XYZ file of C-alpha atoms in Angstrom:
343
model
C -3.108 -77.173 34.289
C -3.135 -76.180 30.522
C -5.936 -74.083 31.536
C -4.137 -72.228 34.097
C -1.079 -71.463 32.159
C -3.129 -69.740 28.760
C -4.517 -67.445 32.057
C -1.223 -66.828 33.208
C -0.075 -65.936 30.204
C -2.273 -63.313 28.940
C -1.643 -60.708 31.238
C 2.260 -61.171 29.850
C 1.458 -60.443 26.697
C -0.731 -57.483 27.934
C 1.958 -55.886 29.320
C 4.234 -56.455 26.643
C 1.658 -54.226 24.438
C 1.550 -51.770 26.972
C 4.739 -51.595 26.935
C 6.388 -50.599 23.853
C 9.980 -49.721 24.728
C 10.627 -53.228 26.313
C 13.460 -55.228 23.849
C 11.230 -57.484 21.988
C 8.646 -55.144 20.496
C 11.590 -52.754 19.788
C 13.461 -55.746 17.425
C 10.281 -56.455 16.289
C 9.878 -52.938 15.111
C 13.417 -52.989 13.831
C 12.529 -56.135 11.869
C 9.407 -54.907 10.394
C 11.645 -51.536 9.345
C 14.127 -53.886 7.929
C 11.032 -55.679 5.873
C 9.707 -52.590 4.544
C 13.283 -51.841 3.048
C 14.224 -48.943 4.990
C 17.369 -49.116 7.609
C 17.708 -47.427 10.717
C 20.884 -45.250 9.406
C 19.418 -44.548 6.445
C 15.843 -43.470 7.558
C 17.932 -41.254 10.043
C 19.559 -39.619 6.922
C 15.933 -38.928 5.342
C 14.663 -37.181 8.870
C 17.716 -34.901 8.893
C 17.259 -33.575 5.008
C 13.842 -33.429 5.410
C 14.707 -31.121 8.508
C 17.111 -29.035 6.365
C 14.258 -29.116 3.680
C 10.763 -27.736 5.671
C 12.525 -24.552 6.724
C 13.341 -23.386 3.286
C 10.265 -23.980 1.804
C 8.849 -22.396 5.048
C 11.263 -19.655 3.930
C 10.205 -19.572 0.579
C 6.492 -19.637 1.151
C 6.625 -16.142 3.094
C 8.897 -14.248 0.428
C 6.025 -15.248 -1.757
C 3.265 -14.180 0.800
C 5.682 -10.758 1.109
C 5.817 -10.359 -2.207
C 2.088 -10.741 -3.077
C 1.164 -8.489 -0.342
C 3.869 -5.968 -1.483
C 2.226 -6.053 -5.408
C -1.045 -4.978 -3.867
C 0.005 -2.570 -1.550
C 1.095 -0.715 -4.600
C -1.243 -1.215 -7.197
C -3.685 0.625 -4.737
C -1.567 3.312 -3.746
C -0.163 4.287 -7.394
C -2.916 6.565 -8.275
C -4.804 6.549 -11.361
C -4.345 8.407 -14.572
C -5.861 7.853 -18.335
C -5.614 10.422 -21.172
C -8.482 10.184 -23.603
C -9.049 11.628 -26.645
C -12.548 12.084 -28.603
C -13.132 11.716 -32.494
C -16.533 11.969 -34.518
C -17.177 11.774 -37.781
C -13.518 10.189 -38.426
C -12.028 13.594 -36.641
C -10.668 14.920 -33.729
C -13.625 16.569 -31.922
C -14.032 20.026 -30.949
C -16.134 21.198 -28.261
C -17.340 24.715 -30.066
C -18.526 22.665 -32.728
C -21.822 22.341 -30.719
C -22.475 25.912 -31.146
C -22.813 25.386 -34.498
C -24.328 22.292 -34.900
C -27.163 24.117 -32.599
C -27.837 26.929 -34.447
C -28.413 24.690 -37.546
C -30.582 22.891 -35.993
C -32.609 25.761 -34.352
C -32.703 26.458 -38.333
C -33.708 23.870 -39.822
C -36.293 22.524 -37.379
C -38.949 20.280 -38.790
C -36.482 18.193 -41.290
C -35.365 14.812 -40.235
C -31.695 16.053 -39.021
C -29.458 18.647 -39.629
C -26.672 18.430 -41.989
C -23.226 16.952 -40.417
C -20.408 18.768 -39.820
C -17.547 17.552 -42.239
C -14.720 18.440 -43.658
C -15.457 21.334 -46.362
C -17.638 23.275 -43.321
C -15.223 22.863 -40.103
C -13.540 26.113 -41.417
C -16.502 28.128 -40.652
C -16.869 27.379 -36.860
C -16.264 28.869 -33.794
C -12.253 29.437 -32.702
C -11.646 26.757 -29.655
C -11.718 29.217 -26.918
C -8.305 30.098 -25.535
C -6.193 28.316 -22.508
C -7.110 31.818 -20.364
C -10.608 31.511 -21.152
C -10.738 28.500 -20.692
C -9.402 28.474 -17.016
C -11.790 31.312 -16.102
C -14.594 29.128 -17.192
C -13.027 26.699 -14.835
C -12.327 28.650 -11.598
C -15.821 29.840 -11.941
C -17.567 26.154 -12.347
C -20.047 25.237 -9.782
C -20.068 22.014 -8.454
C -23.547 22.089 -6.786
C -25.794 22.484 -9.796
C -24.537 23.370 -13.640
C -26.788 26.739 -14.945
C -28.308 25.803 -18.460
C -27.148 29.939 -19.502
C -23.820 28.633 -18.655
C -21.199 28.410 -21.105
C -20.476 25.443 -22.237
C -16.597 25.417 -20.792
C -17.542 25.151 -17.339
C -20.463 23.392 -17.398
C -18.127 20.982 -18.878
C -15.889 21.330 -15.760
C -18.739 21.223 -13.438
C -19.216 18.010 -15.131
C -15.996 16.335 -14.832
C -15.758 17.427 -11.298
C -19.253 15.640 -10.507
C -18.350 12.606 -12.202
C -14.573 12.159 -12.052
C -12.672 10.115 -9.548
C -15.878 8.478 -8.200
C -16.904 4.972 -7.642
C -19.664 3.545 -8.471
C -21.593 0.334 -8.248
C -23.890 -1.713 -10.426
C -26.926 -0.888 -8.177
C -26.267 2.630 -8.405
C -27.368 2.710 -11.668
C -30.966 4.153 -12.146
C -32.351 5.583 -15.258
C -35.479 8.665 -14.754
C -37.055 8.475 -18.002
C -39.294 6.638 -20.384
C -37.381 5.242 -22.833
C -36.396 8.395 -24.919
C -32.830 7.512 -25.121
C -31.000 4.801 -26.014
C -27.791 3.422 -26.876
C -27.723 1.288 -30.004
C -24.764 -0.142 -30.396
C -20.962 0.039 -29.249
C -17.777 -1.233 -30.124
C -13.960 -1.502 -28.228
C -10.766 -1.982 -30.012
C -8.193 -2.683 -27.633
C -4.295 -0.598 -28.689
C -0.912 -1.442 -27.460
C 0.126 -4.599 -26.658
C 3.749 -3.695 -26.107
C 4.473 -6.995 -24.636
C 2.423 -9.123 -25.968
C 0.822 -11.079 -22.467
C -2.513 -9.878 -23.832
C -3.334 -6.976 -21.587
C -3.240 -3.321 -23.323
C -2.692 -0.315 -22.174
C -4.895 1.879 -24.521
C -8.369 1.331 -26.020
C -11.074 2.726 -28.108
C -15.205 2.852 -27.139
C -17.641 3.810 -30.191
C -21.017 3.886 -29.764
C -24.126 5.073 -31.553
C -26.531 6.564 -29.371
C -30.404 7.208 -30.556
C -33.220 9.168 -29.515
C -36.922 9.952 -29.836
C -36.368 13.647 -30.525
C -35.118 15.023 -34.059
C -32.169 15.818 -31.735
C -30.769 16.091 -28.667
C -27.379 17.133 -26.678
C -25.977 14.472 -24.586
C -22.883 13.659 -23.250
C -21.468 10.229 -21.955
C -19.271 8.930 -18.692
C -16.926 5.937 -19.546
C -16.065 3.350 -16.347
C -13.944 0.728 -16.173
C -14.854 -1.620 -12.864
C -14.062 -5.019 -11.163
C -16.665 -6.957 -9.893
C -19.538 -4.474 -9.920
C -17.884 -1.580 -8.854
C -16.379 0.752 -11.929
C -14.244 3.922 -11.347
C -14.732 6.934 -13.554
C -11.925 7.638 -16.579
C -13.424 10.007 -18.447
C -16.202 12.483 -18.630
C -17.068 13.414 -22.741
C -18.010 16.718 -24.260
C -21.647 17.543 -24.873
C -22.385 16.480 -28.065
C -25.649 16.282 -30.854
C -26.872 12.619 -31.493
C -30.129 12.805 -34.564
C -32.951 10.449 -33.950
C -32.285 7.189 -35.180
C -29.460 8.371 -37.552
C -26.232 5.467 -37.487
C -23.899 7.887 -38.765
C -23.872 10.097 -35.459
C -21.493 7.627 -33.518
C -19.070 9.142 -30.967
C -15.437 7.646 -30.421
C -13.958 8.251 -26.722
C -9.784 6.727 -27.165
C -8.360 6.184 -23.636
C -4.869 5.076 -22.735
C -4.379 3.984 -18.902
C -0.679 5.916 -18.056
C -0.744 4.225 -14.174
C -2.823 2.826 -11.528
C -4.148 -0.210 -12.916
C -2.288 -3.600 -12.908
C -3.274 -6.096 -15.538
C -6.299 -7.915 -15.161
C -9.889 -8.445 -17.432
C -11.977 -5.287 -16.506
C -15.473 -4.304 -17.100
C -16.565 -1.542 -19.011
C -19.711 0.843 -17.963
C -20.902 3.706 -20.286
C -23.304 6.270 -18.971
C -25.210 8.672 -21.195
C -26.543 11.857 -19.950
C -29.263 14.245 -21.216
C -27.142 17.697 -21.491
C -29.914 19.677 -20.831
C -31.608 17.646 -17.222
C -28.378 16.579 -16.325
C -30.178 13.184 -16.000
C -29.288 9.810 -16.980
C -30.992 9.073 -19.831
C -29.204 5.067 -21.275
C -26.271 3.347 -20.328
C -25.002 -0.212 -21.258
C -22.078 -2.305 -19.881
C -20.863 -6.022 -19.780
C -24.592 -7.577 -19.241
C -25.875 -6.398 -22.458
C -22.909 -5.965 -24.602
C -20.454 -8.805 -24.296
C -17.673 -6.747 -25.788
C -17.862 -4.524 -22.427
C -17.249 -7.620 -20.038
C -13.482 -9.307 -19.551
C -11.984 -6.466 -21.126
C -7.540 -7.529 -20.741
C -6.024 -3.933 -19.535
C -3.109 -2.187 -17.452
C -1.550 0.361 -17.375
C 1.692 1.623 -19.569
C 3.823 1.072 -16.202
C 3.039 -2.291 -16.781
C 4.366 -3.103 -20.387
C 7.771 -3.841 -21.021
C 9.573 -4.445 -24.317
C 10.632 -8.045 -24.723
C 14.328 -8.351 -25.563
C 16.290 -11.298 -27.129
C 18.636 -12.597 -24.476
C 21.840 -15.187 -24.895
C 22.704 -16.672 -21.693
C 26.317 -18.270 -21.368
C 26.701 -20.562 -18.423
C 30.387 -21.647 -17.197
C 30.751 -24.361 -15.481
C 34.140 -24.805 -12.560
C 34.869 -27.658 -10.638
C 35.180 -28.053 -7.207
C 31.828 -26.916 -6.057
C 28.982 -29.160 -4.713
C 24.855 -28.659 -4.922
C 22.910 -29.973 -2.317
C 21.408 -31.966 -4.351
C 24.627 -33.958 -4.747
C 25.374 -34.031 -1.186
C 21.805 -35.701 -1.041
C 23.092 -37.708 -2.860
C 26.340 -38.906 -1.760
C 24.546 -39.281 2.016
C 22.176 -41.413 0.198
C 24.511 -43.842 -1.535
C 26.426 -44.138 1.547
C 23.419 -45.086 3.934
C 22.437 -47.897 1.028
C 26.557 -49.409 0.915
C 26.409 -49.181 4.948
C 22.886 -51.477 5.287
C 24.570 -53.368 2.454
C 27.692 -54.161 4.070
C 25.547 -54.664 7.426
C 22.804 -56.970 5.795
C 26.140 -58.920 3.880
C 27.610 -59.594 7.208
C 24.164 -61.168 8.718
């Protein structure tokens, strides 16, 4: 008889675990709750602020997504602008300066380089051609090929129309030559800081460029790039660099007006043989550290930081949600109190 009655009752308690909403497994639940601390008013009061709660944050975390998406959506369509500026020899450089420069050198060939230009001698060169003439030189540029006979003004603009506005990648980069040019050293000094978060808007890029000739006109094409793939800012003059000679540095100065939001850019620099049109030495973040994780943006990005006072008034009467919280709270705790107190 025992036997028979521990059969009998095992299917009961079979069916009492698969059944779950019968009355004794649901005051066993209850009891269990009631262990664990937590009453059944009060953990109802928890579900409905955490049901307030999700949809704000839900809320929240797609203004953010919005906004993000907004911030990108306009630093790509803002276009890009930079001014540069070009200095040699501690000056502002002049492009008819070449002129020259050559014809000394055609003068004094055989001797280890020709005298620099300073500041006693700058009288005697060549006027800066005019705005006119220089615009004719400009309508008249070819973009196809650039004519070694041609002046110098729109070969220059045949130039900056090859190279400007394009994009280019790090295994675009191929140099025809044997190792007649080279690039020696360089140097950036980073300008503006109006707001001191540690991007600038303006920058400086010297470098000392050498050759195997007694000289040679070159001219150089300055990049700035994010993860391999640099966009063209500025196309130089043609300039003379002398052999080996470390006093023949060039200085290109470039502020960024719009176009690029604040982040650490790379820096390419291309140099060109003036007289193939070929490119001859470059050098960028891999062999110059000073070129890689460059902080920039543009001026639309800086702002002047202001000294603010704040003054915050307080009035009665009004309720946060955090207080309600609160209150709800403290009132679910006295209610199991008074509940448990009366057990």
């Amino acid at each position: 008889m025992k036997l028979l009655s521990v059969v009998t009752a095992l299917p009961k308690a079979a069916s009492c675990r698969r059944n779950p909403c019968s009355n004794s497994s649901h005051i066993s639940a209850i009891n269990r709750r009631s262990k664990l601390g937590v009453s059944t008013p009060l953990f109802r009061v928890l579900s409905a602020l955490t049901c307030l709660v999700l949809p704000v944050t839900y809320a929240n975390a797609e203004n953010t997504e919005e906004s993000a998406a907004a911030n990108t959506a306009e630093s790509t369509s803002v276009k890009k602008t930079v001014t540069s500026k070009e200095y040699r020899y501690n000056q502002p450089y002049v492009g008819a300066e070449q002129a020259a420069v050559n014809e000394n050198s055609e003068q004094e060939k055989g001797k280890e380089a020709p005298p620099t230009p300073t500041q006693s001698n700058t009288d005697s060169l060549p006027a800066q051609p005019s705005k006119d003439e220089s615009d004719a030189d400009v309508d008249t540029a070819s973009t196809g090929s650039i004519l070694k006979t041609a002046p110098s003004g729109s070969k220059q603009a045949a130039r900056i129309e090859l190279h400007a506005n394009t994009t280019k990648s790090s295994s675009d980069i191929v140099i025809t030559g044997v190792n007649e040019f080279w690039i020696y050293h360089s140097w950036v000094s980073l300008q503006h800081d109006l707001d001191y978060d540690g991007y600038y808007s303006a920058f400086s890029v010297e470098f000392d460029a050498d050759t195997i000739f007694v000289d040679a006109p070159v001219y150089a094409v300055l990049y700035l790039g994010q993860n391999g793939v640099y966009d063209a800012i500025h196309v130089s003059s043609e300039f003379f660099i002398y052999g080996e000679d470390s006093s023949d540095s060039f200085v290109i100065e470039s502020t960024l007006v719009s176009g690029f939001p604040s982040y650490d850019y790379d820096i390419l620099l291309e140099l060109y043989d003036a007289q193939t049109e070929q490119l001859v030495a470059f050098s960028d973040g891999y062999d110059n550290a000073e070129f890689a994780f460059v902080p920039l943006e543009s001026e639309t990005n800086e702002y002047i930081v202001e000294d603010t006072v704040v003054i915050v008034e307080e009035h009665g009467g009004s309720m946060s949600w955090l207080s309600l919280c609160f209150i709800v709270s403290a009132a679910g705790l006295r209610l199991f109190a008074a509940g448990a107190s009366r057990k």
